Coordinates of C-alpha atoms in Angstrom, one line a residue:
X22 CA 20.3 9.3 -7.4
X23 CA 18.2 11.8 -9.9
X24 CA 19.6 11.2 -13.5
X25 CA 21.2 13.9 -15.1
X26 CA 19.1 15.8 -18.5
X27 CA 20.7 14.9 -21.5
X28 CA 23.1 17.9 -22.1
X29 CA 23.3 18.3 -18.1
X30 CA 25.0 21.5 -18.0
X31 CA 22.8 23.0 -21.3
X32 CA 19.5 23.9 -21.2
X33 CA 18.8 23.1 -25.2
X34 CA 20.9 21.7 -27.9
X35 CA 21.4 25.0 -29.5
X36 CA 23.0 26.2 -26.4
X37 CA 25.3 23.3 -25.7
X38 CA 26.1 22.9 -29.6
X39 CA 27.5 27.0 -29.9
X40 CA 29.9 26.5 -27.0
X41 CA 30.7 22.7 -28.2
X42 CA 32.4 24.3 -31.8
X43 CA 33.6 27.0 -29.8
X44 CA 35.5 24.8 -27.5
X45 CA 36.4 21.0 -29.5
X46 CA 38.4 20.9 -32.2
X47 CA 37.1 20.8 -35.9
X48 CA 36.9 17.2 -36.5
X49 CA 34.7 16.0 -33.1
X50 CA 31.8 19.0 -34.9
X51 CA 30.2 16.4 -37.2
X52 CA 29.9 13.7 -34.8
X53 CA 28.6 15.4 -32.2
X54 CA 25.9 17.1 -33.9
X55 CA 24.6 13.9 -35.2
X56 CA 24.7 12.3 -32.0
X57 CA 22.6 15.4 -30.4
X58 CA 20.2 15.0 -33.1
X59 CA 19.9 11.2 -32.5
X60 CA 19.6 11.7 -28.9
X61 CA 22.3 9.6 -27.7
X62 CA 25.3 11.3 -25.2
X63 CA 26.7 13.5 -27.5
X64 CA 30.4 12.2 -26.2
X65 CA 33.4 12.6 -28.8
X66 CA 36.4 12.8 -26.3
X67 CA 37.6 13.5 -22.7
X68 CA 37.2 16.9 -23.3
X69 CA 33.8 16.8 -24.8
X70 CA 32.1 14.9 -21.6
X71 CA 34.3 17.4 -19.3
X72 CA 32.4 20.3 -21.2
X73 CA 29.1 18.0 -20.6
X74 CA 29.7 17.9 -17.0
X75 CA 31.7 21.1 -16.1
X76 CA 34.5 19.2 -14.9
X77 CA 38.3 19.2 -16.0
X78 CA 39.1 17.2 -18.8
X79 CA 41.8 15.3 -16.5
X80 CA 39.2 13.5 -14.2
X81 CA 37.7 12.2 -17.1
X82 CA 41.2 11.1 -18.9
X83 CA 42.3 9.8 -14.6
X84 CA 38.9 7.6 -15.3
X85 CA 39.7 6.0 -18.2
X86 CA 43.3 5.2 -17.5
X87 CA 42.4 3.7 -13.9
X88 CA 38.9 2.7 -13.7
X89 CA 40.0 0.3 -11.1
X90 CA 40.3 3.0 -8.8
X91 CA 36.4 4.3 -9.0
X92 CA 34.7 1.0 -8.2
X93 CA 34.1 -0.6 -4.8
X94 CA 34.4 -4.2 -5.2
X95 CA 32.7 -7.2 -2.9
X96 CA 31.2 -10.2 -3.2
X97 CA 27.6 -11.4 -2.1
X98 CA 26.5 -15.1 -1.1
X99 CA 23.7 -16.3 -3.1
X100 CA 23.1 -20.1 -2.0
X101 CA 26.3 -21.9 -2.2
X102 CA 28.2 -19.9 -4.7
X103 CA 29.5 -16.3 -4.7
X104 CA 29.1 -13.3 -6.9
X105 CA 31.8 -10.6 -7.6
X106 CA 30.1 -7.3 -7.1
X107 CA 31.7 -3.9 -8.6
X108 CA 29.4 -1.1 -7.8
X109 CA 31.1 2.0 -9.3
X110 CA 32.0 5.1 -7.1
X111 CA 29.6 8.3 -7.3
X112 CA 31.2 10.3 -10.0
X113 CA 32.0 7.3 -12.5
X114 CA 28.0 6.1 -11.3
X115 CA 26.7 9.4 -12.2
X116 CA 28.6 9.4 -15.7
X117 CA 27.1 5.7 -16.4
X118 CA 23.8 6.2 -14.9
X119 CA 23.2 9.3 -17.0
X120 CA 24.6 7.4 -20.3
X121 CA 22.6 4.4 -19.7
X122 CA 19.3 6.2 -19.5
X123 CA 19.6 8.3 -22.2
X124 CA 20.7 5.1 -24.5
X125 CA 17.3 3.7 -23.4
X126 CA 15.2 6.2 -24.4
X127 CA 16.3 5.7 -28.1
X128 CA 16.7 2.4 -28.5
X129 CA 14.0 -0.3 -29.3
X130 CA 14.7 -3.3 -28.3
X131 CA 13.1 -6.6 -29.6
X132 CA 9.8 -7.2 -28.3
X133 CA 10.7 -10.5 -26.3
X134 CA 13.4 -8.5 -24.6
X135 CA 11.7 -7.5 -21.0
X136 CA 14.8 -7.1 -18.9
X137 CA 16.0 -3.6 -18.7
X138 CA 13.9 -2.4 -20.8
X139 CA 11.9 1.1 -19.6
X140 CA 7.8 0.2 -19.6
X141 CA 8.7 -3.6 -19.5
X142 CA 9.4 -5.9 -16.6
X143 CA 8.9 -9.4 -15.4
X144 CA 5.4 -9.2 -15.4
X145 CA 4.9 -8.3 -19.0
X146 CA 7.3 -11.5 -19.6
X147 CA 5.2 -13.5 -17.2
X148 CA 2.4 -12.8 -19.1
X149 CA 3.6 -13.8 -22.8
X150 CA 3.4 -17.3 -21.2
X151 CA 0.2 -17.4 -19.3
X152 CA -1.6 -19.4 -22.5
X153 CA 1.0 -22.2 -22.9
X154 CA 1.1 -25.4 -22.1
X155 CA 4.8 -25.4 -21.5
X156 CA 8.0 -23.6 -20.5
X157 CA 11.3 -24.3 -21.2
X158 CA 14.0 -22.0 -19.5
X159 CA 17.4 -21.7 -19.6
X160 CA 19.9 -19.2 -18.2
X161 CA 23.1 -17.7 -19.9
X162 CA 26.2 -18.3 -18.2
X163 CA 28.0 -15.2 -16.6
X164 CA 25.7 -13.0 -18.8
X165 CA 27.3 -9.5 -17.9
X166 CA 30.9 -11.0 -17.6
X167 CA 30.6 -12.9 -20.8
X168 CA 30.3 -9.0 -22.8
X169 CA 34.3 -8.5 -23.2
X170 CA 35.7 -5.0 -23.9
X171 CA 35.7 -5.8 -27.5
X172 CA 31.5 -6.4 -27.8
X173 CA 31.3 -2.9 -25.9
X174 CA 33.4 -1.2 -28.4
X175 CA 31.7 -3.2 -31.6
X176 CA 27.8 -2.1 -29.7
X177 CA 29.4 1.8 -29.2
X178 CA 30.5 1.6 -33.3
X179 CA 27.5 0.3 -34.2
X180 CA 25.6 3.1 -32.6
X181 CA 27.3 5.8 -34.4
X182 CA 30.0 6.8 -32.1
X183 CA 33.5 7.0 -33.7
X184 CA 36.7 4.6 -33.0
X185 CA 38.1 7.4 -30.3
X186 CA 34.8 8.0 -28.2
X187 CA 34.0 4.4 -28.5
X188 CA 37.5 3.2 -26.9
X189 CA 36.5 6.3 -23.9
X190 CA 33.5 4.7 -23.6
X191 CA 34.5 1.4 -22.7
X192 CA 37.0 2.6 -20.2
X193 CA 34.4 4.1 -18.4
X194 CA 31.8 0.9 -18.5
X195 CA 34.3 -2.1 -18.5
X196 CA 36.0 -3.7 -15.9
X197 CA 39.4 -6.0 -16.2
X198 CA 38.3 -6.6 -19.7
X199 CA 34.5 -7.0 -19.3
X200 CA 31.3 -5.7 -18.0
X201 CA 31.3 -5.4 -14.2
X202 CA 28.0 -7.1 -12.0
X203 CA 27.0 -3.4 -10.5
X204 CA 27.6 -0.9 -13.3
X205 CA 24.3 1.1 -13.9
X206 CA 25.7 0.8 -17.7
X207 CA 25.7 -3.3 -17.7
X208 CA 22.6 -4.3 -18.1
X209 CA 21.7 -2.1 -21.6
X210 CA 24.9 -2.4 -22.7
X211 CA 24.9 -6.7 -22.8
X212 CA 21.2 -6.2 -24.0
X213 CA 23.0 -4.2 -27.3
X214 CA 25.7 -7.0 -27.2
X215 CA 23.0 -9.8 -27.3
X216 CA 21.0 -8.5 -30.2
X217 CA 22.1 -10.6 -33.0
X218 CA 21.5 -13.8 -31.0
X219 CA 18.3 -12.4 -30.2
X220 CA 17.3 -12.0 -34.1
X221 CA 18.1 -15.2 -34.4
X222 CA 16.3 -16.9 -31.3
X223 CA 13.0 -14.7 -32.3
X224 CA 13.6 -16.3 -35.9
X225 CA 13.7 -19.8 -34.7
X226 CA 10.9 -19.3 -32.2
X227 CA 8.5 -17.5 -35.3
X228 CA 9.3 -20.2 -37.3
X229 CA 8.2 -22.6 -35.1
X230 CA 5.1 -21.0 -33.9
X231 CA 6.7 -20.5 -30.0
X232 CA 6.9 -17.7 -27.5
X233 CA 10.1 -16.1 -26.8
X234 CA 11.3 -14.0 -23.7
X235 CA 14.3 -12.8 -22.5
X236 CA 14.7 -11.1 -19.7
X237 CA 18.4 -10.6 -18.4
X238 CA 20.0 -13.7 -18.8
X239 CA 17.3 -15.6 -18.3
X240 CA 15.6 -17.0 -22.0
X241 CA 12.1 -19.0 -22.0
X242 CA 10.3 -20.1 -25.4
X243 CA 7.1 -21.6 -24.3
X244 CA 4.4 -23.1 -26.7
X245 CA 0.8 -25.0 -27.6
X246 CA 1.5 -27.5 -29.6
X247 CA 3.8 -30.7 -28.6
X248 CA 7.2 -29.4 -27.2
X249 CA 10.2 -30.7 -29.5
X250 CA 12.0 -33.4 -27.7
X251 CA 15.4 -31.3 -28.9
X252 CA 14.0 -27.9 -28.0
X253 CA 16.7 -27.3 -25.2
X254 CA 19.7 -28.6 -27.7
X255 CA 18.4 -26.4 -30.7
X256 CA 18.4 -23.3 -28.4
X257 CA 21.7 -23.8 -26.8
X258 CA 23.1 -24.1 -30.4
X259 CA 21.7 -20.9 -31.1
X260 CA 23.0 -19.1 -28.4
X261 CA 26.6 -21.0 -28.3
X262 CA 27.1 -20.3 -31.8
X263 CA 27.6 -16.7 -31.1
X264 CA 29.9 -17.6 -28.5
X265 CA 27.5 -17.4 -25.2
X266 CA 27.1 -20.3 -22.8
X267 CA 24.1 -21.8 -21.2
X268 CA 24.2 -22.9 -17.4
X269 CA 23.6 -26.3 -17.8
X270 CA 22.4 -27.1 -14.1
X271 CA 20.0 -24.2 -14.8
X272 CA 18.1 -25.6 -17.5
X273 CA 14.1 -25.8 -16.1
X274 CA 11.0 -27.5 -18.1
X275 CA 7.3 -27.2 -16.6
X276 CA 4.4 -28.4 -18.4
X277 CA 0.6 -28.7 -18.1
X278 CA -1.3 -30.1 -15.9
X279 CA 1.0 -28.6 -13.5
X280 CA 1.6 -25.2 -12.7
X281 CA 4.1 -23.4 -15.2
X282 CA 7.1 -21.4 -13.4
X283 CA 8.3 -18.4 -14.8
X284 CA 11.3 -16.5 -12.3
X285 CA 9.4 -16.6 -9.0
X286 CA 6.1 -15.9 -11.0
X287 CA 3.2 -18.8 -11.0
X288 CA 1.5 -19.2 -14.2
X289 CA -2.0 -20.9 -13.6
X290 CA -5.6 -21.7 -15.6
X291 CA -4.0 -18.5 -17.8
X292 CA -3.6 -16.6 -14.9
X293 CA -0.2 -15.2 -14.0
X294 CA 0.0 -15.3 -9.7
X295 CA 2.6 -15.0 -6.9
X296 CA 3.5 -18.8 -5.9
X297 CA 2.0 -19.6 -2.3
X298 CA 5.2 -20.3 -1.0
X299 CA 6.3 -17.2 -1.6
X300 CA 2.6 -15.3 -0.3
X301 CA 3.5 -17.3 2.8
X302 CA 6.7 -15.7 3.2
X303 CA 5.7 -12.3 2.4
X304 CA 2.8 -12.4 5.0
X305 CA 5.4 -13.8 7.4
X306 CA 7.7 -10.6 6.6
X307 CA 5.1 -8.3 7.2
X308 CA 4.3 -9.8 10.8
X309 CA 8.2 -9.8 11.4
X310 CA 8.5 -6.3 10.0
X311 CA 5.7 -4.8 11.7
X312 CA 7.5 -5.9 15.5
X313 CA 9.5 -3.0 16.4
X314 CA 11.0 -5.0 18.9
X315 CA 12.8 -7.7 17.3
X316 CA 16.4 -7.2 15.7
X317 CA 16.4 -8.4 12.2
X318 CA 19.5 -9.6 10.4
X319 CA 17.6 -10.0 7.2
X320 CA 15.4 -6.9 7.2
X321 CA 16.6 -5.9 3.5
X322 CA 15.4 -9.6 2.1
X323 CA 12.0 -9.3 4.1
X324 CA 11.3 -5.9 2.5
X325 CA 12.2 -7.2 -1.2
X326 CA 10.1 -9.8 -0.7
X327 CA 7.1 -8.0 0.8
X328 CA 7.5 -5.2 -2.0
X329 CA 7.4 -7.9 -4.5
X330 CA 4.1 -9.4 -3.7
X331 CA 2.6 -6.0 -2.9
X332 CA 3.7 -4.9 -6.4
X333 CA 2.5 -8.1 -8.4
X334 CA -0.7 -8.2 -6.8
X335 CA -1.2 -4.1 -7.7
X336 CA -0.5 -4.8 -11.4
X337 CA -2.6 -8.3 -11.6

């Protein structure tokens, strides 16, 4: 799906900024010109999105009120536990989409933030750990599900938007009460939510002469010197204080002379690779992938992992 230019229906500010005083009342003016001139979705109210997206203001207000009804909803198996999936439907995913991208491209994120963030991925993580002699990593529990209603309105204040488009705003990226697994809006929108305890991990980390990433909900501080016996404890303090939760049975530590770990990665004489294991596999998906004549049940799984490789090796 192509994303949507920031003003969709308006070819320049100017333009959409005439026919948005013409058309809003009085009071939404002020707001949205300083959200145009910060870059950010220049939503104030139904009828100022409706304007945006040359619909009626009544599919916007039918969204908010019943956002139940523009999601598709399933569950996928990953090992032994499942995971709720809400994927919303096109016109709510064009709405979301088109807000999350356009939040991205003004916000600066942290610089051990690599999840979600445009120019950064798992790589650049990867390679912010590839001089250590250790790795601790721990993963937050029910990251997207753990961002309530209420942390999407505080992040939506915070960025400038008033009390009313704020409360829009989280009917149309929250889900029973919290951020739905599948919403193109999620991912930056817990990033915003997680920026105080991110301060405050980077503090800890600085302080200590470590090296912090995060990318999702997965947090690794890795180091040179003689890892802390109480490392894990004094970085699940930090993140519980705020209220998160760590998954305890996900809690990994990898240190030198073995091979360092780092979310599929392998981490190596300073060298960040693709584990053999998973060369082996990729090598095996191409051979399978390759034989037209063989009906595959898992052809989606052997192309992720084929691309993966392929797209490691390219940018090692």
């Amino acid at each position: 799906m192509k994303t949507p230019p920031p003003l969709i229906s308006f070819s320049d500010p100017e333009t959409f900024l005439s026919v948005a005083y013409a058309e809003l009342p009085a009071h939404e003016h002020e707001e949205i010109a300083t959200l145009v001139q910060q870059g950010f979705p220049p939503i104030t109210s139904p009828a100022s999105l409706a304007l945006l997206l040359g619909v009626s203001p009544s599919l916007i207000v039918a969204m908010a009120r019943k956002p139940s009804n523009y999601y598709r909803t399933f569950t996928i198996q990953r090992g032994n536990k499942k995971r709720p999936i809400a994927t919303p439907r096109i016109a709510l995913k064009l709405i979301q989409k088109w807000l999350a991208v356009n939040l991205c491209k003004h916000i600066q994120f942290q610089k051990h933030v690599h999840g979600f963030v445009p120019g950064r991925s798992i790589l650049s993580a990867a390679k912010i750990h590839q001089n250590s002699n250790w790795i601790v990593s721990l993963d937050i529990q029910n990251f997207f599900g753990s961002v309530t209603d209420q942390h999407v309105f505080d992040v939506f204040t915070w960025l400038g938007y008033s009390r009313m488009a704020s409360h829009l705003l989280v009917d149309l990226t929250t889900l029973n009460g919290a951020l739905p697994q599948g919403a193109p809006t999620s991912p930056i929108l817990a990033n915003l939510a997680f920026i105080d305890t991110d301060d405050k991990l980077a503090d800890y980390c600085k302080a200590n002469k470590f090296r912090l990433t995060r990318y999702a909900d997965d947090i690794s501080v890795s180091g040179k010197t003689q890892r802390p016996a109480d490392l894990t404890k004094r970085i699940s303090a930090i993140i519980q204080e705020d209220m998160w939760h760590i998954a305890g049975e996900k809690v990994r530590t990898y240190s030198k002379p073995s091979c360092l770990h780092f979310l599929g990665l392998r981490i190596s004489d300073g060298n960040v690779r693709v584990p053999k294991a998973i060369r082996r596999r990729a090598r095996q998906a191409k051979f399978l992938l390759e034989k037209q004549d063989i009906e595959l049940t898992n052809k989606s799984q052997l192309i992720g992992i084929l691309a993966f490789t392929n797209w490691v090796d390219q940018q090692i």
